[in-house]
Coordinates of C-alpha atoms in Angstrom, one line a residue:
M1 CA -17.1 0.7 -73.6
E2 CA -16.6 -3.1 -73.5
L3 CA -16.2 -5.3 -76.5
T4 CA -19.3 -7.3 -75.5
D5 CA -21.3 -4.1 -75.6
C6 CA -20.3 -3.4 -79.2
C7 CA -21.2 -7.0 -80.1
E8 CA -24.7 -6.9 -78.5
P9 CA -27.4 -7.7 -81.0
C10 CA -30.3 -5.3 -81.8
P11 CA -33.6 -6.0 -80.1
G12 CA -36.3 -7.8 -82.1
L13 CA -34.1 -10.6 -83.6
S14 CA -34.9 -14.2 -83.5
R15 CA -33.4 -16.8 -81.1
A16 CA -31.0 -18.2 -83.7
R17 CA -29.7 -14.8 -84.5
L18 CA -29.1 -14.1 -80.8
E19 CA -27.3 -17.4 -80.4
Y20 CA -25.2 -16.6 -83.5
H21 CA -24.2 -13.2 -81.9
A22 CA -23.2 -14.9 -78.7
L23 CA -21.1 -17.4 -80.6
L24 CA -19.4 -14.6 -82.6
R25 CA -18.6 -12.7 -79.4
S26 CA -17.0 -15.8 -77.8
N27 CA -14.9 -16.5 -81.0
L28 CA -13.8 -12.9 -81.1
R29 CA -12.7 -13.1 -77.5
R30 CA -10.8 -16.3 -78.2
Y31 CA -9.2 -14.6 -81.2
F32 CA -8.0 -11.6 -79.2
E33 CA -6.6 -14.0 -76.6
S34 CA -4.6 -15.9 -79.2
T35 CA -3.1 -12.9 -81.0
E36 CA -0.2 -12.6 -78.5
S37 CA 0.4 -16.4 -78.0
V38 CA -0.1 -17.5 -81.6
L39 CA 2.0 -15.7 -84.2
P40 CA 3.1 -16.7 -87.6
S41 CA 6.5 -18.5 -87.8
E42 CA 7.8 -16.5 -90.8
S43 CA 8.3 -12.8 -90.9
F44 CA 7.0 -10.5 -93.5
K45 CA 9.0 -10.7 -96.7
A46 CA 9.5 -7.4 -98.4
D47 CA 10.5 -8.9 -101.8
G48 CA 7.9 -11.7 -102.0
N49 CA 4.6 -11.8 -103.8
E50 CA 2.7 -13.5 -101.0
S51 CA 2.3 -12.8 -97.3
P52 CA 1.7 -15.5 -94.7
L53 CA -0.6 -13.1 -92.9
L54 CA -3.0 -12.8 -95.8
G55 CA -5.0 -15.9 -95.8
I56 CA -8.4 -17.2 -97.2
P57 CA -11.3 -15.6 -95.4
P58 CA -13.1 -17.6 -92.8
P59 CA -16.4 -19.5 -93.4
L60 CA -19.7 -17.6 -93.2
P61 CA -22.8 -18.9 -91.3
V62 CA -25.7 -20.3 -93.3
S63 CA -29.1 -19.2 -92.3
A64 CA -32.3 -21.2 -92.3
P65 CA -35.7 -19.9 -93.5
P66 CA -37.7 -18.3 -90.8
G67 CA -41.1 -20.0 -91.7
N68 CA -40.3 -23.7 -91.4
Q69 CA -38.1 -23.3 -88.2
K70 CA -36.0 -26.3 -89.2
A71 CA -32.7 -26.8 -87.5
M72 CA -29.3 -27.2 -89.2
S73 CA -26.4 -28.9 -87.6
L74 CA -22.9 -27.7 -88.7
R75 CA -19.6 -29.4 -87.8
S76 CA -16.0 -28.4 -88.1
D77 CA -15.5 -30.4 -91.3
G78 CA -18.4 -28.6 -93.1
Q79 CA -20.8 -31.7 -93.2
S80 CA -24.3 -32.0 -91.6
A81 CA -25.4 -34.6 -89.1
D82 CA -27.9 -36.3 -91.5
D83 CA -27.8 -37.5 -95.1
D84 CA -30.1 -34.6 -96.2
E85 CA -27.6 -32.0 -95.1
V86 CA -26.4 -29.3 -97.4
E87 CA -23.0 -30.0 -99.0
L88 CA -20.9 -27.0 -98.3
D89 CA -17.6 -28.5 -99.5
Q90 CA -18.3 -28.0 -103.2
P91 CA -15.7 -25.9 -104.8
V92 CA -16.7 -22.4 -105.8
R93 CA -14.9 -21.0 -108.8
G94 CA -14.5 -17.2 -108.6
P95 CA -13.1 -14.7 -111.0
K96 CA -9.7 -15.3 -112.7
G97 CA -9.9 -19.1 -112.1
Y98 CA -9.8 -18.7 -108.3
V99 CA -11.0 -22.1 -106.8
S100 CA -12.1 -22.2 -103.2
S101 CA -14.5 -24.1 -101.0
L102 CA -16.2 -23.3 -97.8
S103 CA -14.3 -26.0 -95.9
Q104 CA -10.9 -24.4 -97.0
F105 CA -11.7 -21.1 -95.2
P106 CA -9.5 -20.9 -92.0
D107 CA -10.8 -20.3 -88.6
L108 CA -11.1 -16.7 -87.3
S109 CA -8.7 -17.1 -84.4
G110 CA -6.3 -19.6 -85.8
T111 CA -7.0 -22.2 -83.1
T112 CA -10.8 -21.8 -82.5
G113 CA -13.3 -21.2 -85.3
L114 CA -16.9 -20.1 -85.5
Y115 CA -17.9 -23.7 -85.9
R116 CA -16.5 -26.4 -83.8
S117 CA -17.0 -30.1 -84.0
G118 CA -20.2 -31.3 -82.5
L119 CA -21.8 -27.9 -82.4
D120 CA -25.2 -27.3 -84.0
V121 CA -26.0 -23.7 -84.5
P122 CA -29.5 -22.5 -85.5
F123 CA -29.7 -19.7 -87.9
D124 CA -32.4 -17.3 -89.0
D125 CA -32.4 -16.1 -92.6
D126 CA -33.4 -12.5 -91.7
G127 CA -29.9 -11.2 -91.2
L128 CA -27.7 -13.7 -93.1
S129 CA -29.2 -13.3 -96.5
V130 CA -27.0 -10.6 -98.0
T131 CA -27.5 -9.4 -101.5
S132 CA -24.9 -8.1 -103.9
T133 CA -25.9 -4.5 -103.3
E134 CA -25.4 -5.0 -99.6
N135 CA -22.0 -6.5 -100.3
G136 CA -21.1 -3.5 -102.5
D137 CA -22.1 -1.1 -99.8
I138 CA -20.0 -3.0 -97.2
S139 CA -17.0 -3.3 -99.4
S140 CA -17.1 0.4 -100.1
S141 CA -17.6 1.5 -96.5
Y142 CA -15.2 -1.1 -94.9
R143 CA -12.0 -0.7 -97.0
P144 CA -8.7 -1.5 -95.1
E145 CA -7.6 2.1 -95.4
N146 CA -10.9 3.4 -94.1
L147 CA -11.2 1.0 -91.1
P148 CA -10.6 2.6 -87.7
Y149 CA -8.3 1.0 -85.1
G150 CA -9.2 -0.6 -81.8
K151 CA -12.6 -0.5 -80.2
D152 CA -14.0 2.2 -82.5
M153 CA -14.1 -0.2 -85.4
L154 CA -16.0 -2.8 -83.3
V155 CA -18.5 -0.2 -82.1
N156 CA -19.3 0.9 -85.6
M157 CA -19.2 -2.5 -87.2
N158 CA -22.4 -4.4 -88.1
L159 CA -21.6 -8.0 -87.1
N160 CA -24.7 -9.2 -88.9
D161 CA -22.8 -8.9 -92.1
S162 CA -20.2 -11.5 -93.0
S163 CA -18.2 -9.1 -95.1
A164 CA -17.8 -6.9 -92.0
V165 CA -16.4 -9.9 -90.2
L166 CA -14.0 -10.5 -93.1
K167 CA -13.0 -6.8 -92.8
L168 CA -12.4 -7.3 -89.1
Q169 CA -10.2 -10.3 -89.8
E170 CA -8.2 -8.3 -92.4
H171 CA -7.9 -5.5 -89.9
L172 CA -6.6 -7.9 -87.3
R173 CA -4.1 -9.3 -89.8
E174 CA -2.9 -5.8 -90.6
H175 CA -2.7 -5.1 -86.9
R176 CA -0.6 -8.2 -86.4
K177 CA 1.6 -7.0 -89.3
Q178 CA 2.0 -3.7 -87.7
L179 CA 3.0 -5.4 -84.4
E180 CA 5.6 -7.5 -86.2
Y181 CA 6.9 -4.5 -88.0
E182 CA 7.1 -2.5 -84.8
R183 CA 8.9 -5.5 -83.1
S184 CA 11.4 -5.7 -86.0
Q185 CA 11.9 -1.9 -85.7
K186 CA 12.4 -2.3 -82.0
N187 CA 15.0 -5.0 -82.6
I188 CA 16.8 -2.9 -85.2
L189 CA 16.8 0.0 -82.7
E190 CA 18.1 -2.3 -80.0
E191 CA 20.9 -3.4 -82.3
K192 CA 21.7 0.2 -83.1
Q193 CA 21.7 1.0 -79.4
R194 CA 24.0 -2.0 -78.7
Q195 CA 26.3 -0.8 -81.5
M196 CA 26.3 2.7 -80.1
T197 CA 27.1 1.3 -76.7
K198 CA 30.0 -0.7 -78.2
D199 CA 31.2 2.5 -80.0
R200 CA 30.9 4.4 -76.8
A201 CA 32.9 1.7 -74.9
G202 CA 35.5 1.9 -77.6
L203 CA 35.6 5.7 -77.4
Q204 CA 35.8 5.4 -73.6
K205 CA 38.7 2.9 -74.0
S206 CA 40.5 5.3 -76.4
L207 CA 39.8 8.1 -73.9
D208 CA 41.2 6.0 -71.0
S209 CA 44.3 5.2 -73.2
L210 CA 44.8 8.9 -74.0
K211 CA 44.5 9.7 -70.3
Y212 CA 47.0 7.0 -69.5
Q213 CA 49.4 8.3 -72.2
K214 CA 48.9 11.8 -70.8
S215 CA 49.8 10.6 -67.3
V216 CA 52.8 8.8 -68.7
L217 CA 53.9 11.9 -70.6
E218 CA 53.5 14.0 -67.5
Q219 CA 55.5 11.5 -65.5
N220 CA 58.2 11.5 -68.2
K221 CA 58.2 15.3 -68.0
L222 CA 58.7 15.2 -64.3
D223 CA 61.4 12.6 -64.7
F224 CA 63.2 14.8 -67.3
E225 CA 62.9 17.9 -65.1
A226 CA 64.4 15.9 -62.2
K227 CA 67.2 14.7 -64.5
I228 CA 67.8 18.2 -65.7
R229 CA 67.9 19.5 -62.1
Q230 CA 70.3 16.6 -61.2
L231 CA 72.5 17.5 -64.2
E232 CA 72.5 21.2 -63.1
Y233 CA 73.5 20.2 -59.6
Q234 CA 76.2 17.9 -61.0
V235 CA 77.5 20.7 -63.2
S236 CA 77.6 23.1 -60.2
D237 CA 79.4 20.4 -58.2
E238 CA 81.9 19.9 -61.0
E239 CA 82.5 23.7 -61.1
E240 CA 83.0 23.8 -57.4
K241 CA 85.3 20.8 -57.5
K242 CA 87.2 22.4 -60.4
K243 CA 87.6 25.6 -58.4
N244 CA 88.8 23.7 -55.3
A245 CA 91.2 21.7 -57.5
E246 CA 92.6 24.9 -59.0
L247 CA 93.1 26.4 -55.5
L248 CA 94.8 23.2 -54.4
L249 CA 97.0 23.3 -57.4
K250 CA 98.1 26.9 -56.6
K251 CA 98.8 26.0 -53.0
T252 CA 100.7 22.9 -53.9
K253 CA 102.7 24.9 -56.5
E254 CA 103.6 27.5 -53.9
Q255 CA 104.5 24.8 -51.4
L256 CA 106.6 23.0 -54.0
S257 CA 108.4 26.3 -54.9
K258 CA 109.1 26.9 -51.2
K259 CA 110.4 23.4 -50.7
E260 CA 112.5 23.6 -53.8
G261 CA 114.1 26.8 -52.5
Q262 CA 114.8 25.2 -49.2
Y263 CA 116.1 22.1 -50.8
T264 CA 118.4 24.1 -53.1
Q265 CA 119.7 26.0 -50.2
E266 CA 120.4 22.9 -48.2
M267 CA 122.0 21.2 -51.2
E268 CA 124.2 24.2 -51.8
A269 CA 125.3 24.3 -48.1
R270 CA 125.9 20.5 -48.2
Q271 CA 127.9 20.8 -51.4
R272 CA 130.0 23.6 -49.9
A273 CA 130.7 21.5 -46.9
E274 CA 131.6 18.5 -49.0
L275 CA 133.8 20.6 -51.2
S276 CA 135.6 22.0 -48.3
M277 CA 136.1 18.5 -46.8
R278 CA 137.3 17.1 -50.1
N279 CA 139.6 20.1 -50.6
V280 CA 141.2 19.5 -47.2
Q281 CA 141.7 15.8 -47.9
M282 CA 143.1 16.5 -51.4
E283 CA 145.5 19.0 -50.0
L284 CA 146.7 16.6 -47.3
R285 CA 147.2 13.8 -49.8
A286 CA 148.8 16.1 -52.3
A287 CA 151.2 17.5 -49.6
Q288 CA 152.3 13.9 -48.7
N289 CA 152.8 12.7 -52.3
Q290 CA 153.8 16.0 -53.9
M291 CA 157.5 15.5 -53.9
K292 CA 157.3 11.9 -55.0
D293 CA 154.9 12.1 -57.9
L294 CA 155.7 15.4 -59.6
E295 CA 158.0 14.0 -62.3
D296 CA 155.8 11.0 -63.1
E297 CA 152.6 12.9 -63.1
K298 CA 153.7 15.9 -65.2
V299 CA 152.9 14.2 -68.5
E300 CA 149.8 12.6 -67.2
L301 CA 148.7 15.9 -65.7
E302 CA 149.2 17.6 -69.1
R303 CA 147.3 14.9 -70.9
K304 CA 144.5 14.9 -68.3
L305 CA 144.4 18.7 -68.5
T306 CA 143.8 18.6 -72.2
N307 CA 141.2 15.9 -71.7
E308 CA 139.5 17.8 -69.0
I309 CA 139.5 21.0 -71.0
S310 CA 137.8 19.2 -73.9
A311 CA 135.4 17.4 -71.5
R312 CA 134.7 20.7 -69.8
Q313 CA 133.9 22.3 -73.2
L314 CA 131.7 19.4 -74.0
Q315 CA 130.0 19.5 -70.6
E316 CA 129.4 23.3 -71.0
Q317 CA 127.9 22.7 -74.4
I318 CA 125.7 19.9 -72.9
N319 CA 124.7 22.1 -70.0
E320 CA 123.8 24.9 -72.4
E321 CA 121.7 22.6 -74.5
Q322 CA 120.0 21.1 -71.4
Q323 CA 119.3 24.6 -70.2
R324 CA 117.8 25.5 -73.5
L325 CA 115.8 22.3 -73.6
Q326 CA 114.6 22.9 -70.1
Q327 CA 113.6 26.5 -70.8
H328 CA 111.8 25.3 -74.0
I329 CA 110.0 22.5 -72.1
H330 CA 109.1 24.9 -69.3
E331 CA 107.7 27.4 -71.8
E332 CA 105.8 24.7 -73.7
S333 CA 104.4 23.3 -70.4
Q334 CA 103.3 26.8 -69.4
L335 CA 101.7 27.4 -72.8
N336 CA 100.0 24.0 -72.8
S337 CA 98.7 24.4 -69.2
S338 CA 97.4 27.9 -70.1
Q339 CA 95.8 26.7 -73.3
R340 CA 94.3 23.7 -71.6
E341 CA 92.9 25.8 -68.8
S342 CA 91.4 28.3 -71.3
E343 CA 90.1 25.4 -73.4
A344 CA 88.6 23.7 -70.4
G345 CA 86.9 27.0 -69.3
E346 CA 85.6 27.6 -72.8
E347 CA 84.3 24.0 -73.0
A348 CA 82.7 24.3 -69.6
R349 CA 81.0 27.6 -70.7
T350 CA 79.9 26.0 -74.0
A351 CA 78.6 23.0 -72.1
L352 CA 76.6 25.3 -69.7
E353 CA 75.3 27.3 -72.7
L354 CA 74.2 24.0 -74.4
A355 CA 72.6 22.8 -71.2
D356 CA 70.7 26.2 -70.9
D357 CA 69.6 25.9 -74.6
D358 CA 68.5 22.3 -74.0
I359 CA 66.5 23.4 -70.9
K360 CA 64.9 26.2 -72.9
H361 CA 64.1 23.8 -75.7
T362 CA 62.6 21.3 -73.3
R363 CA 60.5 24.0 -71.7
D364 CA 59.2 25.1 -75.1
L365 CA 58.4 21.5 -75.9
V366 CA 56.5 21.1 -72.6
E367 CA 54.5 24.2 -73.3
K368 CA 53.7 23.0 -76.8
Y369 CA 52.7 19.6 -75.4
K370 CA 50.4 21.3 -72.8
N371 CA 48.7 23.3 -75.6
E372 CA 48.2 20.0 -77.6
I373 CA 46.8 18.3 -74.5
I374 CA 44.3 21.2 -74.0
A375 CA 43.2 20.9 -77.6
L376 CA 42.8 17.1 -77.2
K377 CA 40.7 17.7 -74.1
A378 CA 38.4 20.1 -76.0
E379 CA 38.0 17.6 -78.8
L380 CA 37.2 14.9 -76.2
Q381 CA 34.6 17.2 -74.7
K382 CA 33.0 17.7 -78.1
Q383 CA 32.9 14.0 -78.7
R384 CA 31.3 13.4 -75.3
Q385 CA 28.6 16.0 -76.1
R386 CA 27.9 14.3 -79.4
L387 CA 27.7 10.9 -77.7
T388 CA 25.3 12.3 -75.0
E389 CA 23.1 13.9 -77.7
D390 CA 23.0 10.6 -79.7
N391 CA 22.2 8.7 -76.5
S392 CA 19.4 11.2 -75.6
T393 CA 17.8 10.8 -79.1
L394 CA 18.0 7.0 -78.9
S395 CA 16.6 7.0 -75.4
A396 CA 13.7 9.3 -76.6
E397 CA 13.0 7.0 -79.5
N398 CA 13.1 3.9 -77.2
D399 CA 10.7 5.6 -74.8
K400 CA 8.3 6.4 -77.7
L401 CA 8.4 2.8 -78.9
Q402 CA 7.9 1.5 -75.4
G403 CA 4.9 3.8 -75.0
R404 CA 3.4 2.4 -78.2
C405 CA 4.1 -1.1 -77.2
E406 CA 2.4 -0.5 -73.8
D407 CA -0.6 1.0 -75.5
L408 CA -0.8 -2.0 -77.8
R409 CA -0.5 -4.4 -74.9
S410 CA -3.2 -2.6 -73.0
E411 CA -5.5 -2.9 -76.1
L412 CA -4.7 -6.6 -76.3
K413 CA -5.5 -7.0 -72.7
D414 CA -8.9 -5.3 -73.2
H415 CA -9.5 -7.7 -76.2
E416 CA -8.5 -10.6 -74.1
E417 CA -10.9 -9.6 -71.3
A418 CA -13.7 -9.2 -73.9
L419 CA -12.9 -12.6 -75.3
T420 CA -13.0 -14.2 -71.8
Q421 CA -16.5 -12.7 -71.2
Y422 CA -17.5 -13.9 -74.7
T423 CA -16.4 -17.5 -74.0
L424 CA -18.4 -17.5 -70.8
Q425 CA -21.5 -16.4 -72.6
Q426 CA -20.8 -18.9 -75.3
N427 CA -20.7 -21.7 -72.8
L428 CA -24.1 -20.7 -71.5
H429 CA -25.4 -20.6 -75.1
Q430 CA -23.9 -24.1 -75.7
Q431 CA -25.9 -25.4 -72.8
K432 CA -29.0 -23.8 -74.2
L433 CA -28.2 -25.2 -77.6
S434 CA -27.9 -28.7 -76.3
S435 CA -31.5 -28.4 -75.0
D436 CA -32.6 -27.1 -78.4
I437 CA -31.0 -30.0 -80.4
N438 CA -34.1 -32.1 -79.9
M439 CA -36.3 -29.4 -81.3
L440 CA -34.0 -29.0 -84.3
R441 CA -34.1 -32.7 -85.1
D442 CA -37.9 -32.4 -85.4
S443 CA -37.5 -29.8 -88.1
L444 CA -35.6 -32.0 -90.6
D445 CA -38.5 -31.9 -93.0
K446 CA -37.8 -28.3 -93.5
E447 CA -34.4 -28.9 -95.0
H448 CA -35.5 -29.0 -98.6
L449 CA -36.5 -25.5 -98.4
A450 CA -33.3 -24.8 -96.6
R451 CA -31.4 -26.3 -99.5
E452 CA -33.0 -23.9 -101.9
K453 CA -32.2 -21.1 -99.6
N454 CA -28.6 -22.4 -99.3
E455 CA -28.2 -22.4 -103.1
A456 CA -29.3 -18.8 -103.1
E457 CA -26.8 -18.1 -100.4
L458 CA -24.1 -19.9 -102.4
D459 CA -24.8 -17.5 -105.2
S460 CA -24.4 -14.7 -102.7
L461 CA -21.2 -16.3 -101.5
R462 CA -19.9 -16.4 -105.1
S463 CA -20.5 -12.7 -105.3
R464 CA -18.8 -12.2 -102.0
L465 CA -15.8 -14.2 -103.3
Q466 CA -15.6 -11.8 -106.2
T467 CA -15.6 -8.9 -103.8
T468 CA -13.0 -10.7 -101.6
S469 CA -10.8 -11.2 -104.7
S470 CA -11.1 -7.5 -105.5
Q471 CA -10.2 -6.8 -101.9
L472 CA -7.2 -9.1 -102.2
E473 CA -6.1 -7.2 -105.2
K474 CA -6.4 -4.0 -103.2
S475 CA -4.5 -5.6 -100.4
Q476 CA -1.8 -6.6 -102.9
Q477 CA -1.6 -3.0 -103.9
T478 CA -1.3 -1.9 -100.3
R479 CA 1.3 -4.6 -99.8
N480 CA 3.3 -3.2 -102.7
E481 CA 3.1 0.2 -101.3
I482 CA 4.3 -1.1 -97.9
E483 CA 7.1 -2.9 -99.6
K484 CA 8.1 0.4 -101.3
R485 CA 8.0 2.1 -98.0
L486 CA 10.1 -0.6 -96.5
H487 CA 12.7 -0.2 -99.4
S488 CA 12.8 3.5 -98.8
D489 CA 13.2 2.9 -95.0
R490 CA 15.9 0.4 -95.7
D491 CA 17.7 3.0 -97.9
E492 CA 17.4 5.6 -95.2
W493 CA 18.8 3.1 -92.7
A494 CA 21.6 2.2 -95.0
R495 CA 22.4 5.9 -95.4
Q496 CA 22.3 6.4 -91.6
L497 CA 24.6 3.4 -91.2
E498 CA 27.0 4.9 -93.8
R499 CA 26.9 8.2 -91.9
K500 CA 27.7 6.4 -88.7
E501 CA 30.5 4.4 -90.4
A502 CA 31.9 7.7 -91.8
E503 CA 31.7 9.2 -88.3
L504 CA 33.4 6.1 -86.9
S505 CA 36.1 6.3 -89.6
S506 CA 36.7 10.0 -88.8
M507 CA 36.9 9.1 -85.1
K508 CA 39.4 6.4 -85.9
D509 CA 41.4 8.8 -88.0
K510 CA 41.4 11.3 -85.1
V511 CA 42.6 8.5 -82.8
Q512 CA 45.3 7.5 -85.3
A513 CA 46.3 11.2 -85.5
H514 CA 46.5 11.3 -81.7
I515 CA 48.5 8.1 -81.7
H516 CA 50.8 9.6 -84.3
A517 CA 51.2 12.8 -82.2
L518 CA 52.0 10.7 -79.2
N519 CA 54.6 8.7 -81.2
S520 CA 56.2 12.0 -82.3
L521 CA 56.2 13.1 -78.7
E522 CA 57.9 9.9 -77.7
T523 CA 60.5 10.3 -80.5
K524 CA 61.2 13.8 -79.3
L525 CA 61.5 12.6 -75.8
N526 CA 63.9 9.9 -76.9
S527 CA 65.9 12.6 -78.8
V528 CA 66.1 14.7 -75.6
E529 CA 67.2 11.6 -73.7
N530 CA 69.9 10.9 -76.3
E531 CA 71.1 14.5 -76.1
L532 CA 71.2 14.2 -72.3
Q533 CA 73.3 11.0 -72.7
I534 CA 75.6 12.8 -75.1
S535 CA 76.0 15.6 -72.7
N536 CA 76.8 13.1 -69.9
T537 CA 79.3 11.3 -72.1
S538 CA 80.9 14.7 -73.0
L539 CA 81.1 15.6 -69.4
L540 CA 82.7 12.2 -68.6
E541 CA 85.2 12.8 -71.5
R542 CA 86.1 16.2 -70.1
T543 CA 86.6 14.9 -66.6
N544 CA 88.8 12.1 -68.1
Q545 CA 90.7 14.7 -70.0
Y546 CA 91.1 16.8 -66.9
H547 CA 92.4 13.8 -64.9
Q548 CA 94.7 12.9 -67.8
A549 CA 96.0 16.5 -67.8
Q550 CA 96.6 16.2 -64.0
R551 CA 98.5 13.0 -64.5
E552 CA 100.6 14.6 -67.3
M553 CA 101.3 17.6 -65.0
Q554 CA 102.4 15.2 -62.3
H555 CA 104.6 13.3 -64.9
Y556 CA 106.1 16.6 -66.0
K557 CA 106.8 17.5 -62.4
T558 CA 108.6 14.2 -61.8
V559 CA 110.6 14.7 -65.0
H560 CA 111.4 18.2 -63.8
D561 CA 112.5 16.9 -60.4
N562 CA 114.7 14.3 -62.1
H563 CA 116.2 17.0 -64.3
D564 CA 116.9 19.1 -61.2
V565 CA 118.6 16.2 -59.5
N566 CA 120.7 15.5 -62.6
M567 CA 121.6 19.2 -62.8
R568 CA 122.6 19.3 -59.2
H569 CA 124.7 16.2 -59.7
E570 CA 126.4 17.7 -62.7
K571 CA 127.0 20.9 -60.8
E572 CA 128.7 18.9 -58.1
M573 CA 130.8 17.1 -60.6
N574 CA 131.8 20.5 -62.2
N575 CA 132.7 21.9 -58.8
K576 CA 134.8 18.9 -58.1
L577 CA 136.5 19.2 -61.5
Q578 CA 137.1 22.9 -60.9
A579 CA 138.7 22.1 -57.5
K580 CA 140.9 19.5 -59.1
V581 CA 141.9 21.8 -61.9
E582 CA 142.8 24.6 -59.4
S583 CA 144.8 22.2 -57.2
L584 CA 146.6 20.9 -60.3
Q585 CA 147.4 24.5 -61.4
D586 CA 148.8 25.2 -57.9
R587 CA 150.9 22.1 -58.1
L588 CA 152.1 23.0 -61.6
S589 CA 153.0 26.5 -60.4
R590 CA 154.9 25.1 -57.4
S591 CA 156.6 22.5 -59.5
S592 CA 157.6 25.1 -62.1
A593 CA 159.0 27.2 -59.3
R594 CA 161.0 24.3 -57.8
E595 CA 162.3 23.0 -61.1
P596 CA 165.3 25.4 -61.4
D597 CA 166.3 24.7 -57.8
L598 CA 166.1 21.0 -58.4
E599 CA 168.1 21.3 -61.6
A600 CA 170.7 23.4 -59.9
A601 CA 170.9 20.9 -57.1
G602 CA 171.1 18.1 -59.6
G603 CA 174.0 19.8 -61.4
H604 CA 176.1 20.4 -58.2
G605 CA 175.3 17.0 -56.6
A606 CA 177.2 13.8 -57.4
A607 CA 175.7 10.7 -58.9
P608 CA 175.9 8.6 -55.7
C609 CA 174.2 11.4 -53.9
Q610 CA 171.1 11.0 -56.0
R611 CA 168.4 9.4 -54.0
P612 CA 166.9 6.4 -55.6
R613 CA 163.3 6.6 -56.7
R614 CA 161.0 5.1 -54.2
L615 CA 158.5 2.8 -55.8
R616 CA 154.9 3.3 -54.6
P617 CA 153.0 0.3 -53.6
P618 CA 150.0 -0.6 -55.7
G619 CA 147.5 0.5 -53.1
E620 CA 148.9 4.1 -53.2
T621 CA 148.8 4.2 -57.0
K622 CA 145.2 3.2 -57.0
R623 CA 144.4 5.8 -54.3
Y624 CA 146.1 8.5 -56.3
D625 CA 144.2 7.6 -59.4
S626 CA 141.0 7.8 -57.5
L627 CA 142.0 11.2 -56.2
S628 CA 142.9 12.4 -59.6
Q629 CA 139.4 11.3 -60.8
G630 CA 137.6 13.2 -58.1
G631 CA 136.9 10.3 -55.7
P632 CA 137.5 10.6 -51.9

């Protein structure tokens, strides 16, 4: 049913009444057109005493008496065209000192009113003269809480009554309030949705960071496993190298022992040959100089014999001490080498056991980290489900609000269409009214009666003002109730915000806990790296100790070789001295055997027969001294 149909007048009314109905329909159409475009600048204040949407009711039309058929011209400022026109701008004092005037009543639509400038509207007094009883019936039947919404109200409304028009205006104001309230609620929900999207983005970022940290941890795990495998491979290589080195040591020792045996045999043969050569030379020289030097060398030989005996004793003591020292050094070297080998084996075993323990410990840590990651994934799934549920609820609420907004827009479009039709009809009526102006000018003599009628209508307007004041009080009560509802809604919103903040704080705490767990994991990984570095340093130290032991072994070998060379040289010297001593003993025995013969020959021979002693040249004395000392 169209809005123009609900505003159609009943049959049997006068022409002025029909024109008034057409004018009312056009104004209603304009009002519904302007509801979307023209809105109040200030929003509804919950804590104020006055609302900008509750204004003074619009002016009511004034009817003319039906008998005289005089016309009445009304303008937008409330004054008539002639001097005899009724003054409608007189203030009307209502109850509780409320002062108002008919010119202070605003227009019905905000931009277009029932009376425009230069518009003369004829009225009939049949439908406009409303008594106090009628006002009471209308006020009781058209309360704001009893008014229906939309087209039903306009269908059931009696537009012949000005109080019904006031009720319609109040309903439109309430409708506008409802629209503003719904818009504010929509804005609040949009803000909530934006906040939830921000929270969701933050949670998504935290999830991405957790995924990135998980990937980093997995990469670190793989790196550590690769390092552990590399260390195991290095340990196995070290063991193989150690075994190879031990085999090489054994082979070299065997080769050295063989070479030492060969060398000793060769040296002994060489010494024997040299001794034989020296003995032959000494015998030849001794045979040449034996007869000449026996007397001179007897004392020297005795002295040298004593010196050589003492030197021999000292040399024997030195040799015994050297043998003891060599035996002691050899035993200590064997003990040290055995102890070092045992210690190196034990250290290698302990290092392998420690490496196995570290590997087991790292595997346990990896399993623990996997369990923690699974738990974190479950928590993330729960949080995602919660977010999806919240988003679904918000989307459902948004869909409901959008549906309501679309319904309201469709109603406003219907009202706009009705107002457009009403404006067209009003234009037609204006053309008709322009033709009727001349007829209305002829009815000026009937204005005296119209004034009396207007005074009666002023009385009725006063009564209507009283009813409007009572209705204003009721609207104030409803406003207070709405404010209470707003306060309760705000409290609920505050509680919801607190809940959301608590949830966000819990989420932040969880994220902090995850970060703390990740930091602990990083510290553990750092400790594992430090342990690996310590094991590497210990391996390096052991390898250095092993190389140092090898160097010491080589040093001991060189020292042993030097001792062997010295021993051989001393043996050669001892052999030489023994040969000298034996030769000297032979000479002494020969000289002792020849002494009685020489004495006998000396006793029987004369003095001139004695042979003079032949002096040796200095070269021969030096040669003899060198032979006595063991030289060639």
